[in-house]
CSV table of C-alpha atoms in Angstrom, one decimal:
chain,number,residue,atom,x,y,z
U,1,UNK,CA,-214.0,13.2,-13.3
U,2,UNK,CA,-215.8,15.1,-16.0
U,3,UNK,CA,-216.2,17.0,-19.0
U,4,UNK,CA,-216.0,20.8,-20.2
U,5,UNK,CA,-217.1,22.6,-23.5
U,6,UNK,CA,-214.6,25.4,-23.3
U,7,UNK,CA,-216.4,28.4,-25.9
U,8,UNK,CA,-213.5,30.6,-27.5
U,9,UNK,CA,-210.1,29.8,-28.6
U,10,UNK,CA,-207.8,32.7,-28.4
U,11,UNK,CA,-204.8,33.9,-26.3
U,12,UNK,CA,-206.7,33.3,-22.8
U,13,UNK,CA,-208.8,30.0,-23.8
U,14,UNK,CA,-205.4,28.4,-24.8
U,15,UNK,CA,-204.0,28.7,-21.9
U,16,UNK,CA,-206.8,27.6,-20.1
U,17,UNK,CA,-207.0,24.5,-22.6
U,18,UNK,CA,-203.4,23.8,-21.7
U,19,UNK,CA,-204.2,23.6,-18.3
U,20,UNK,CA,-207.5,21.7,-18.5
U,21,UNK,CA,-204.7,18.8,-20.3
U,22,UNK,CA,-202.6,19.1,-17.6
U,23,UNK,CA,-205.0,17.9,-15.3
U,24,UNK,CA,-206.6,15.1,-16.8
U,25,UNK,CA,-207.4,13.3,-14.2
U,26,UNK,CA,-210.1,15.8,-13.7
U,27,UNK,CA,-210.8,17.2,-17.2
U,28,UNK,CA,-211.2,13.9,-18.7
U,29,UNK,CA,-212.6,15.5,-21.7
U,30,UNK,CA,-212.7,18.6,-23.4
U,31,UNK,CA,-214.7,20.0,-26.1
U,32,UNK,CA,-213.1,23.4,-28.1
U,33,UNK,CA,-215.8,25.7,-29.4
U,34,UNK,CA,-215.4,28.4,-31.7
U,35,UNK,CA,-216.4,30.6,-34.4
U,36,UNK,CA,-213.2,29.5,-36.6
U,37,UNK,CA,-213.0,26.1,-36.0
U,38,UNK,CA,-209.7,25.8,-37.4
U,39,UNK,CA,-208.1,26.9,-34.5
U,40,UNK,CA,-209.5,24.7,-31.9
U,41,UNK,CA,-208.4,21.9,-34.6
U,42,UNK,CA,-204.6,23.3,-34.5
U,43,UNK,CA,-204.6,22.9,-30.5
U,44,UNK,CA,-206.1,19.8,-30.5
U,45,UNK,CA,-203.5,18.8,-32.9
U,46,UNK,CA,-200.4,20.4,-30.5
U,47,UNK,CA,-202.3,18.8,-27.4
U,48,UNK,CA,-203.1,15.4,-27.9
U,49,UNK,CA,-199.8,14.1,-27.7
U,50,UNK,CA,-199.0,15.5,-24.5
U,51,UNK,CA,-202.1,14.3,-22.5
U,52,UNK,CA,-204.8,11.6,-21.4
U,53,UNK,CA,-207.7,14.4,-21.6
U,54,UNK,CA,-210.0,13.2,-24.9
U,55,UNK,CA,-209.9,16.1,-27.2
U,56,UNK,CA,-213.0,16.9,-29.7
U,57,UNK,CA,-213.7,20.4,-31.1
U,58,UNK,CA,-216.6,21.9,-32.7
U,59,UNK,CA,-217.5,25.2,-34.8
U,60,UNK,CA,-220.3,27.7,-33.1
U,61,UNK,CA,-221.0,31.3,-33.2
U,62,UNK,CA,-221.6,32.4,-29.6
U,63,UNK,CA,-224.1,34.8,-30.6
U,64,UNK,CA,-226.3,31.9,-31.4
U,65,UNK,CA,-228.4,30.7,-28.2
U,66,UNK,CA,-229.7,28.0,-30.5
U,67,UNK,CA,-226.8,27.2,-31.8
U,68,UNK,CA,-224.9,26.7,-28.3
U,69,UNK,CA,-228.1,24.7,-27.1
U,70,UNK,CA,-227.4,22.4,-30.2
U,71,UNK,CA,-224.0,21.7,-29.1
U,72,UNK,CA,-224.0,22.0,-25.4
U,73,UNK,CA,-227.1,18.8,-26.0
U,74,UNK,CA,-225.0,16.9,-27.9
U,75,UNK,CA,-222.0,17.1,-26.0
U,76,UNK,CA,-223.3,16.8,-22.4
U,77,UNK,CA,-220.8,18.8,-20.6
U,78,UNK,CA,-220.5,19.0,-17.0
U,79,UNK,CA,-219.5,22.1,-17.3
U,80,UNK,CA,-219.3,25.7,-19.9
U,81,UNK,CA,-216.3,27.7,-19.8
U,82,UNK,CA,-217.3,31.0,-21.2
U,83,UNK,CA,-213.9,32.4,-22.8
U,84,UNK,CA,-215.9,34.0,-25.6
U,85,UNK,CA,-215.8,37.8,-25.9
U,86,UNK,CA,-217.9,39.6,-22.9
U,87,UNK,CA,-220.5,40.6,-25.2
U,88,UNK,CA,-221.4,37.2,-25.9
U,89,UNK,CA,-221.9,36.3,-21.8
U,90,UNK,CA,-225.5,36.3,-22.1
U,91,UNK,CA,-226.2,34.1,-24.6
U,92,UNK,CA,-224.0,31.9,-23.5
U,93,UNK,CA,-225.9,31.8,-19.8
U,94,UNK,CA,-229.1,31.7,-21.7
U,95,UNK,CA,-228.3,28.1,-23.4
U,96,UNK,CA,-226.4,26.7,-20.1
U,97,UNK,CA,-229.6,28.0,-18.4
U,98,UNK,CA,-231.9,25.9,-21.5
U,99,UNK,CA,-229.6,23.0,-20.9
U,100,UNK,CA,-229.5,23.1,-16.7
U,101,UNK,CA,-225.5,23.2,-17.2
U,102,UNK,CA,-223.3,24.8,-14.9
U,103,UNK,CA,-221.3,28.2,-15.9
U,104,UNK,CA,-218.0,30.1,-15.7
U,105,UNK,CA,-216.3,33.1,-17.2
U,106,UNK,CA,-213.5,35.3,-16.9
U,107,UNK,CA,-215.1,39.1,-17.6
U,108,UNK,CA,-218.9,40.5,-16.9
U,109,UNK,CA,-220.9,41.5,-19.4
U,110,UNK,CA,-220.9,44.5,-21.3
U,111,UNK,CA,-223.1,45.5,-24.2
U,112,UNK,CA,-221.5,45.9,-27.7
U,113,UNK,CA,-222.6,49.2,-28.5
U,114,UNK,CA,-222.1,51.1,-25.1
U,115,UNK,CA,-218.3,51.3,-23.6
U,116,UNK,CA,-219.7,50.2,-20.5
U,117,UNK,CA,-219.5,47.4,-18.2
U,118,UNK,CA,-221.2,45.8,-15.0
U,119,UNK,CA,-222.5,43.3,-13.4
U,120,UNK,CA,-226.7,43.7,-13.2
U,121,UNK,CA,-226.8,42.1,-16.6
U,122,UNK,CA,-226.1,38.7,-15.3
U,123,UNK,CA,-227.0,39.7,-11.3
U,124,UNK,CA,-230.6,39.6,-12.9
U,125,UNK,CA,-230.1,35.9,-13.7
U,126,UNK,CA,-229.6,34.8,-10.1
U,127,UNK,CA,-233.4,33.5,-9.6
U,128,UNK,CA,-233.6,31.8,-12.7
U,129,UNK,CA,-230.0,30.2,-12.3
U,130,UNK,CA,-231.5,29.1,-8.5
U,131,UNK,CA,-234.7,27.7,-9.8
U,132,UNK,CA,-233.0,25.5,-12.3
U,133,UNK,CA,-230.4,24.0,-9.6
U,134,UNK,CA,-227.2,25.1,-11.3
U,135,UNK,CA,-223.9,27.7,-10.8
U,136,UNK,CA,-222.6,30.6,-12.4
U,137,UNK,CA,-219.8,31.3,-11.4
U,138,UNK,CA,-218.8,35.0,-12.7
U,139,UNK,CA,-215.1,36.3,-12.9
U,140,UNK,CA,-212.8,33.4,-12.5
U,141,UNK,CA,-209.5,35.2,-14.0
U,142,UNK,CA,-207.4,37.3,-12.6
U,143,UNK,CA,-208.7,40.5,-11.9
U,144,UNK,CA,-211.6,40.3,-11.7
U,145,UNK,CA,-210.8,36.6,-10.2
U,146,UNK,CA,-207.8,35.6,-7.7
U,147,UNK,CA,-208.3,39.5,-6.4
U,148,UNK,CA,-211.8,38.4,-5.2
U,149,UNK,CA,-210.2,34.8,-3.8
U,150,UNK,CA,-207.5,36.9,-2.4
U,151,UNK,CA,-210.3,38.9,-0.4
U,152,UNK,CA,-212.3,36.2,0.8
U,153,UNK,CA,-208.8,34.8,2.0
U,154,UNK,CA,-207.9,38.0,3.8
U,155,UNK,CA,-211.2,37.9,5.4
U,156,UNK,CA,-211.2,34.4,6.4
U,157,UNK,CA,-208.2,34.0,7.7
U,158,UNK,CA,-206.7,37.7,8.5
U,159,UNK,CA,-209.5,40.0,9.1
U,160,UNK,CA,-212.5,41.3,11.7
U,161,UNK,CA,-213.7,43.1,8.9
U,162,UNK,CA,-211.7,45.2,5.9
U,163,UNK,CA,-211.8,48.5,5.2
U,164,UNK,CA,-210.0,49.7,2.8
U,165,UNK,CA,-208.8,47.5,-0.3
U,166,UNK,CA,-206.5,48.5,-3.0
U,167,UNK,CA,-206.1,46.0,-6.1
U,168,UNK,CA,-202.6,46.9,-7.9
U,169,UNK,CA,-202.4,45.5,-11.5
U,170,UNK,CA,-198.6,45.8,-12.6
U,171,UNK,CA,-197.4,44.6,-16.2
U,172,UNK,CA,-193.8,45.4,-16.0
U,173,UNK,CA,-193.6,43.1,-19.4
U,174,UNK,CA,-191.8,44.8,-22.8
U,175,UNK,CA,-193.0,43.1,-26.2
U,176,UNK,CA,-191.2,45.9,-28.1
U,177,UNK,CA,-193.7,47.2,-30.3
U,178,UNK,CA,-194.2,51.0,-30.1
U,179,UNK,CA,-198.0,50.0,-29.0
U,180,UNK,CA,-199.9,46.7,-28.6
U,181,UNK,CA,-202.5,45.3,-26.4
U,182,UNK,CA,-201.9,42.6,-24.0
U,183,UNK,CA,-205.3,41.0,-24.6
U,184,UNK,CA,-208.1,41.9,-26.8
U,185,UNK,CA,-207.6,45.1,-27.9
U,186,UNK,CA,-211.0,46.2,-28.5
U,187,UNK,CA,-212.0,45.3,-25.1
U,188,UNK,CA,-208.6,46.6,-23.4
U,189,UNK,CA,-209.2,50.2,-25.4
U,190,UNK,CA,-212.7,50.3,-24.1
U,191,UNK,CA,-212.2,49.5,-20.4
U,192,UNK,CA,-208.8,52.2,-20.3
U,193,UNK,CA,-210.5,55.3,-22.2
U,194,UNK,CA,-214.0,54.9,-20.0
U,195,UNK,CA,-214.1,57.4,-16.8
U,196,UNK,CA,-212.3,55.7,-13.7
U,197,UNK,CA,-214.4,55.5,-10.7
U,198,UNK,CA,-213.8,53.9,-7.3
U,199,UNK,CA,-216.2,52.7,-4.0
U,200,UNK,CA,-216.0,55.1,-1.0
U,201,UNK,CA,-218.3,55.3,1.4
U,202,UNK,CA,-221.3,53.7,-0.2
U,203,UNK,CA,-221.0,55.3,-3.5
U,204,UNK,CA,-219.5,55.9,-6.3
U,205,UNK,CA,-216.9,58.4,-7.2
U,206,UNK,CA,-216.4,59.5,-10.8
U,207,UNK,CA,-212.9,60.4,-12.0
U,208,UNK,CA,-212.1,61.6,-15.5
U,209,UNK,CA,-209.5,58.2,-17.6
U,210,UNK,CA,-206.2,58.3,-16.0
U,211,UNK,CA,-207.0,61.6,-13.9
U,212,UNK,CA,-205.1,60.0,-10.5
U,213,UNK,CA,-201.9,58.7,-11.0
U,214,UNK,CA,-199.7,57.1,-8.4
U,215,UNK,CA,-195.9,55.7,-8.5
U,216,UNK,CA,-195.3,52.2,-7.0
U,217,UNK,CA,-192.4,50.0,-6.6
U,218,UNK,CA,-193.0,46.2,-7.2
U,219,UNK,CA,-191.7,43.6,-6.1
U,220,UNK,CA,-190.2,41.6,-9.6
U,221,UNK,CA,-190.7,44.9,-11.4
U,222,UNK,CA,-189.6,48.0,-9.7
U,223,UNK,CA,-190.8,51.4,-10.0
U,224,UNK,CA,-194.1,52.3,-12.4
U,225,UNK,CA,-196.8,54.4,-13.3
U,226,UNK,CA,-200.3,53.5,-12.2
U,227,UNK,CA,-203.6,54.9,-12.8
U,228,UNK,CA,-207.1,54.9,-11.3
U,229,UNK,CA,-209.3,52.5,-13.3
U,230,UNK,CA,-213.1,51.6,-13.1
U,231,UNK,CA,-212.9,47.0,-12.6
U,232,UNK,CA,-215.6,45.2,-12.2
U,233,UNK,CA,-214.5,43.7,-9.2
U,234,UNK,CA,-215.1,46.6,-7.4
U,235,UNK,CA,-218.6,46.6,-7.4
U,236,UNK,CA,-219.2,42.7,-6.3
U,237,UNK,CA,-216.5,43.2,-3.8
U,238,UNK,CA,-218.0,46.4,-2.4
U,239,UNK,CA,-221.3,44.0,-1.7
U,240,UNK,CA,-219.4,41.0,-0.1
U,241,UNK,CA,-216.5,42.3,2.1
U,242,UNK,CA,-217.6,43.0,5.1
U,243,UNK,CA,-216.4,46.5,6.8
U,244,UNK,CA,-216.1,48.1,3.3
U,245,UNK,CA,-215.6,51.7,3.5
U,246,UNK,CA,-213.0,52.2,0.3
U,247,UNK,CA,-211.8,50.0,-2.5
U,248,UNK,CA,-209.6,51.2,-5.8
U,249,UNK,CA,-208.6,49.5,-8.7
U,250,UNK,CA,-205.0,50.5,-10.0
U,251,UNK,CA,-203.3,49.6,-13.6
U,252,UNK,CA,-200.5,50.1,-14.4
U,253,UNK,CA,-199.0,52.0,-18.6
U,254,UNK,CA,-195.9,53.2,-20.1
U,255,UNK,CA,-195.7,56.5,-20.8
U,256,UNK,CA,-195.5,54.9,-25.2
U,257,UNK,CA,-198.8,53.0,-24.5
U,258,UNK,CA,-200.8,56.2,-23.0
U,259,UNK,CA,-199.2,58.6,-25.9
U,260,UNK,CA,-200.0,56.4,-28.8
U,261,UNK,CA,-203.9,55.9,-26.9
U,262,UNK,CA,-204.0,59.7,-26.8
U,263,UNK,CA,-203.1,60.3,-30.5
U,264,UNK,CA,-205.8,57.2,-31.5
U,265,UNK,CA,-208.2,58.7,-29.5
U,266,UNK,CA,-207.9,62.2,-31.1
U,267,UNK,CA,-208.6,60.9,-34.5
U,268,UNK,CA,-211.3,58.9,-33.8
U,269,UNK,CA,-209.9,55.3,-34.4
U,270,UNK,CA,-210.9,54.5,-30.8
U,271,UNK,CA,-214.4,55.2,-30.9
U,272,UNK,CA,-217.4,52.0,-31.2
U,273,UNK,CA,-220.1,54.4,-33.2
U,274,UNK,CA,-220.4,53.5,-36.5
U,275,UNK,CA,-219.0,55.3,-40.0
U,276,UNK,CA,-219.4,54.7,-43.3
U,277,UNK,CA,-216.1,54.1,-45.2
U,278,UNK,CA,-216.6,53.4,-49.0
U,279,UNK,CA,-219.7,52.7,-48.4
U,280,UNK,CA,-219.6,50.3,-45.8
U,281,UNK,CA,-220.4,50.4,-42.1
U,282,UNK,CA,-217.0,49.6,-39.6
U,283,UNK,CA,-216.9,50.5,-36.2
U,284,UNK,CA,-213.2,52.9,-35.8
U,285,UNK,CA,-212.5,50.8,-33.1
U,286,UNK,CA,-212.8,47.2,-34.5
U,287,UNK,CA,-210.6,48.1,-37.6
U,288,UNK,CA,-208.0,49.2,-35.3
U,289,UNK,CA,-207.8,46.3,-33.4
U,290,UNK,CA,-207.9,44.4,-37.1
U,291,UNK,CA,-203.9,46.2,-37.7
U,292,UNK,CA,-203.3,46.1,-34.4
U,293,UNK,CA,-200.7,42.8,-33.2
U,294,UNK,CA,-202.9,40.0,-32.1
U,295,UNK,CA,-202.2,39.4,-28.1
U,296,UNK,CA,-201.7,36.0,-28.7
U,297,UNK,CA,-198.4,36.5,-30.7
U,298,UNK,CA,-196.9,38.4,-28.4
U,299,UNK,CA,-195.9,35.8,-25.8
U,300,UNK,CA,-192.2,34.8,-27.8
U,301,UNK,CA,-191.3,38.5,-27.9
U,302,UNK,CA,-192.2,39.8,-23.8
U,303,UNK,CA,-189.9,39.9,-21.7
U,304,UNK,CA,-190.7,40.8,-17.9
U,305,UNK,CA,-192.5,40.2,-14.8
U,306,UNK,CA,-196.5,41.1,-14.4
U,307,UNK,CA,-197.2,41.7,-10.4
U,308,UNK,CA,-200.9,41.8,-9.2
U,309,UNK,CA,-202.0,41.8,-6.1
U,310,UNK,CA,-204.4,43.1,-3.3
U,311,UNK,CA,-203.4,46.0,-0.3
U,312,UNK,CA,-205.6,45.5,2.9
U,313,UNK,CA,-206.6,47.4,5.7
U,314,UNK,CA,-209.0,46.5,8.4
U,315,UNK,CA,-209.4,45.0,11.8
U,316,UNK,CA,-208.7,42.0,13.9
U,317,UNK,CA,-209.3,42.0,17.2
U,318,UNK,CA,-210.0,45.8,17.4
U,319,UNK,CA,-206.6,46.6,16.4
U,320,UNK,CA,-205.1,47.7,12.9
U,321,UNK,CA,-204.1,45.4,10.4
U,322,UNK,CA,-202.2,45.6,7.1
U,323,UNK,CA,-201.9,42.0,4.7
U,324,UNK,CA,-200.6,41.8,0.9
U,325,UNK,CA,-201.4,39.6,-1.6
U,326,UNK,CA,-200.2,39.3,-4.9
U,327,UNK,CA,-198.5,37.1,-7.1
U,328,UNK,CA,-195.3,37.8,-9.9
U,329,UNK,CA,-195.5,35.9,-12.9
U,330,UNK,CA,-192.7,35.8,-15.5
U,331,UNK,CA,-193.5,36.6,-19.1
U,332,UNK,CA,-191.4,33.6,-20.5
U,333,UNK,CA,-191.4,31.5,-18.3
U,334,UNK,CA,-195.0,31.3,-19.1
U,335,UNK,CA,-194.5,31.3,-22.9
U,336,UNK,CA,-191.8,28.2,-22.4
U,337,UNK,CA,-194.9,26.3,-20.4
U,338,UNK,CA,-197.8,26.9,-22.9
U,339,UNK,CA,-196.5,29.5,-25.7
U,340,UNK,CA,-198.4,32.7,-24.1
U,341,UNK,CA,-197.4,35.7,-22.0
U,342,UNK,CA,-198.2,35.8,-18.4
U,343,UNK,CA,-201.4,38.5,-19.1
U,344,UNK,CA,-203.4,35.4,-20.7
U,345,UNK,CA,-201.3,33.0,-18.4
U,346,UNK,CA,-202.9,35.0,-15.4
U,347,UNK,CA,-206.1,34.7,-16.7
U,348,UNK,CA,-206.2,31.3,-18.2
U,349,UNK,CA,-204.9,29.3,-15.2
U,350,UNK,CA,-207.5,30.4,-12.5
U,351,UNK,CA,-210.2,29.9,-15.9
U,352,UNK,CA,-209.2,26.3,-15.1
U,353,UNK,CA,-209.5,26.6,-11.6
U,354,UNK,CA,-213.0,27.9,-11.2
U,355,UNK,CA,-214.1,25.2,-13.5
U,356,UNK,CA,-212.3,22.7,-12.2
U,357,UNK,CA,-213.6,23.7,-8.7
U,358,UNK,CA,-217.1,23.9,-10.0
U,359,UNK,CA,-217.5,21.0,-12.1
U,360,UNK,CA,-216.3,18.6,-9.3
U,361,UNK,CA,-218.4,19.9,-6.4
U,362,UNK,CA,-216.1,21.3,-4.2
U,363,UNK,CA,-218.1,24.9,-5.2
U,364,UNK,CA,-221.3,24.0,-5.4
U,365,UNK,CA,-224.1,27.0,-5.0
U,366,UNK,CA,-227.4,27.1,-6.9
U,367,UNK,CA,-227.3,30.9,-8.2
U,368,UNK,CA,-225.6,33.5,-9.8
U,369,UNK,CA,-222.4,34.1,-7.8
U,370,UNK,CA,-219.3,36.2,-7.5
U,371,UNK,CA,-216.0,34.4,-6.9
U,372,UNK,CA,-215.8,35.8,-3.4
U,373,UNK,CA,-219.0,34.4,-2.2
U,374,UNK,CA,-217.1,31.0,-2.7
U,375,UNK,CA,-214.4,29.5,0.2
U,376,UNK,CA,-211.5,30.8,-1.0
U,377,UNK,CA,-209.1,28.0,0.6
U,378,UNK,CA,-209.2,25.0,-2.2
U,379,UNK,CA,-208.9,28.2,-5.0
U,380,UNK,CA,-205.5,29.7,-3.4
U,381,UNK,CA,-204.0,25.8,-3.2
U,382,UNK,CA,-204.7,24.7,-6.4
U,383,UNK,CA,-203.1,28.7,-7.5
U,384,UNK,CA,-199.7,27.2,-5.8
U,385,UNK,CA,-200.3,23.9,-7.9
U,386,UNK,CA,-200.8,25.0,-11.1
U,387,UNK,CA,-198.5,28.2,-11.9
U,388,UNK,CA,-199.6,31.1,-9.9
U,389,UNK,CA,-198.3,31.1,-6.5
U,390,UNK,CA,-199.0,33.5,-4.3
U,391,UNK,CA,-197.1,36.1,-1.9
U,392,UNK,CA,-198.1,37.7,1.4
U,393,UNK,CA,-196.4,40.7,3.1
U,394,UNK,CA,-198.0,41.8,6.9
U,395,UNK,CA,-196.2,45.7,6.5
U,396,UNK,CA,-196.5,46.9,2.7
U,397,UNK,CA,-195.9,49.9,1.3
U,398,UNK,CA,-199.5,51.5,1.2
U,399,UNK,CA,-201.2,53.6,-1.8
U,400,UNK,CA,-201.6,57.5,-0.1
């Protein structure tokens, strides 16, 4: 049906590139984009035996608005999938805007400099996205991602209005190092050591990193440690739910994980404000993620279930209602399918979905828009097709 240039090839853009070959009756072709070209050439290598999708790859630095104009001209996709790094969003939306070509990404932006995340940056494209007839559609992973499909689901087909909504991120997964990130670890540090904050009552409330904790038993997992978070999610969701009077975002860590982050912290290896170390410039946390294990090697050795899901409470029909969604996802399982663990498998697959989705019509919105804003209902079939089936439950266990 079509063709996407997909911009990144690491942990989460190879699952998504797996995916996209699985279903080449829609992605026809593909084009790999990245800064090392080398590694789009090793998955095109892997790939093209198992698939009818027509492969090409292609080296660019995503910090380059001329350079991505240069390559999104010549290669005429129907579609970008933005799988770069999230300080690199903008530019990226810059040459899809130059080129009138439809985006999607996984992340919002957030500046390199600043440990700080949200989505005006790219909410201040939505007239200029409008004007030139095309879609952007932000946050097509996980969370942010299915949790915003999951609430336009609940809404749709459950709900009156909702008032209360509780996103639960569980990695029950063990890769058996004493710490490692399950995706990039610069932008994992970052978003884990900022302040937590949550939506109640039309504004924000600021919490101090992991100040509130709660215990919660999941299904596939069993019993963990979770911790208040600031996700971006939140904020779009906060807008497009109707009935919205709370909504929390919950992760959960291992007592090894916080400790090591702690003692990283305390030293300084953590922060993004520049040193000079023999007489160079490095940022502390950019060298630690350089010794740090690369997410994308960690898939053979993790072992476990992640759970992720949403907790709702609102109203049908004047009366009370509770509805969980979520979905478990085996760590190997995903690794035998496409050689990753199920955090990039999580994100990857619904990658594929929202451009699938966008690039064939069946979501199509002039504008800068959030996933929720979208019908949820062709999203949440093609997440039963294609690896990440979802679970409902009318009487969970609710967060106090």
């Amino acid at each position: 049906m079509g063709r996407a240039l997909i911009i990144g090839c690491g942990g989460v853009a190879s699952v998504a590139i797996h995916k996209c070959c699985q279903n080449s009756d829609v992605f026809e072709e593909i084009c790999i984009a990245s800064r090392t070209v080398s590694k789009c050439d090793a998955l095109k290598a892997k790939l093209e035996p198992t698939t009818k999708t027509k492969i090409t790859t292609a080296k660019v630095n995503a910090d380059s608005v001329n350079e991505l104009i240069e390559l999104i001209n010549a290669y005429k996709p129907d579609v970008v999938l933005n799988l770069a790094l999230p300080y690199q969003d903008l530019k990226i939306m810059d040459a899809c805007l130059a080129t009138k070509t439809h985006y999607v990404d996984t992340a919002n932006y957030e500046p390199e400099d600043t440990a700080k995340f949200e989505y005006s940056w790219q909410w201040a494209y939505r007239e200029k996205f409008e004007k030139a007839g095309i879609t952007a559609l932000l946050g097509s992973g996980f969370d942010p991602g299915v949790t915003g499909v999951f609430s336009a689901y609940a809404m749709k087909h459950h709900f009156d209005e909702i008032n209360y909504i509780d996103i639960l991120d569980c990695n029950g997964g063990d890769h058996g190092y004493p710490f490692a990130t399950n995706f990039n670890p610069e932008i994992n540090i970052r978003e884990v050591s900022a302040k937590g904050s949550y939506w109640e009552k039309g504004k924000w409330v600021e919490t101090e990193p992991m100040e509130i904790k709660r215990v919660y038993n999941f299904e596939g997992v069993g019993e963990k440690d979770m911790y208040l978070l600031h996700h971006e999610e939140l904020e779009s969701l906060a807008l497009n739910i109707k009935g919205i009077e709370r909504i929390r975002f919950f992760m959960t860590f291992g007592q090894s994980y916080l400790t090591h982050l702690k003692c990283l912290e305390n030293v300084g290896m953590t922060s993004i404000e520049p040193i000079i170390y023999e007489g160079k410039e490095i940022i502390p946390l950019q060298f630690l993620k350089a010794v740090l294990p690369d997410p994308a090697s960690l898939g053979e050795r993790t072992r476990g279930k992640t759970n992720i899901g949403c907790i709702f409470i609102g109203k049908k029909d004047g009366k009370e209602k509770k509805y969980y969604l979520y979905n478990v996802c085996d760590h190997q399982e995903c690794y035998r399918e496409v050689g990753s663990q199920a955090i990039s498998y999580t994100t990857g697959v619904p990658a594929m979905i929202g451009a699938m989705l966008v690039m064939t019509g069946v979501w199509n919105k002039a504008g800068v828009h959030n996933i929720e804003e979208f019908d949820p209902d062709p999203f949440m079939d093609a997440l039963n097709k294609w690896g990440l089936p979802w679970k409902e439950s009318f009487d969970p266990v609710l967060v106090d």
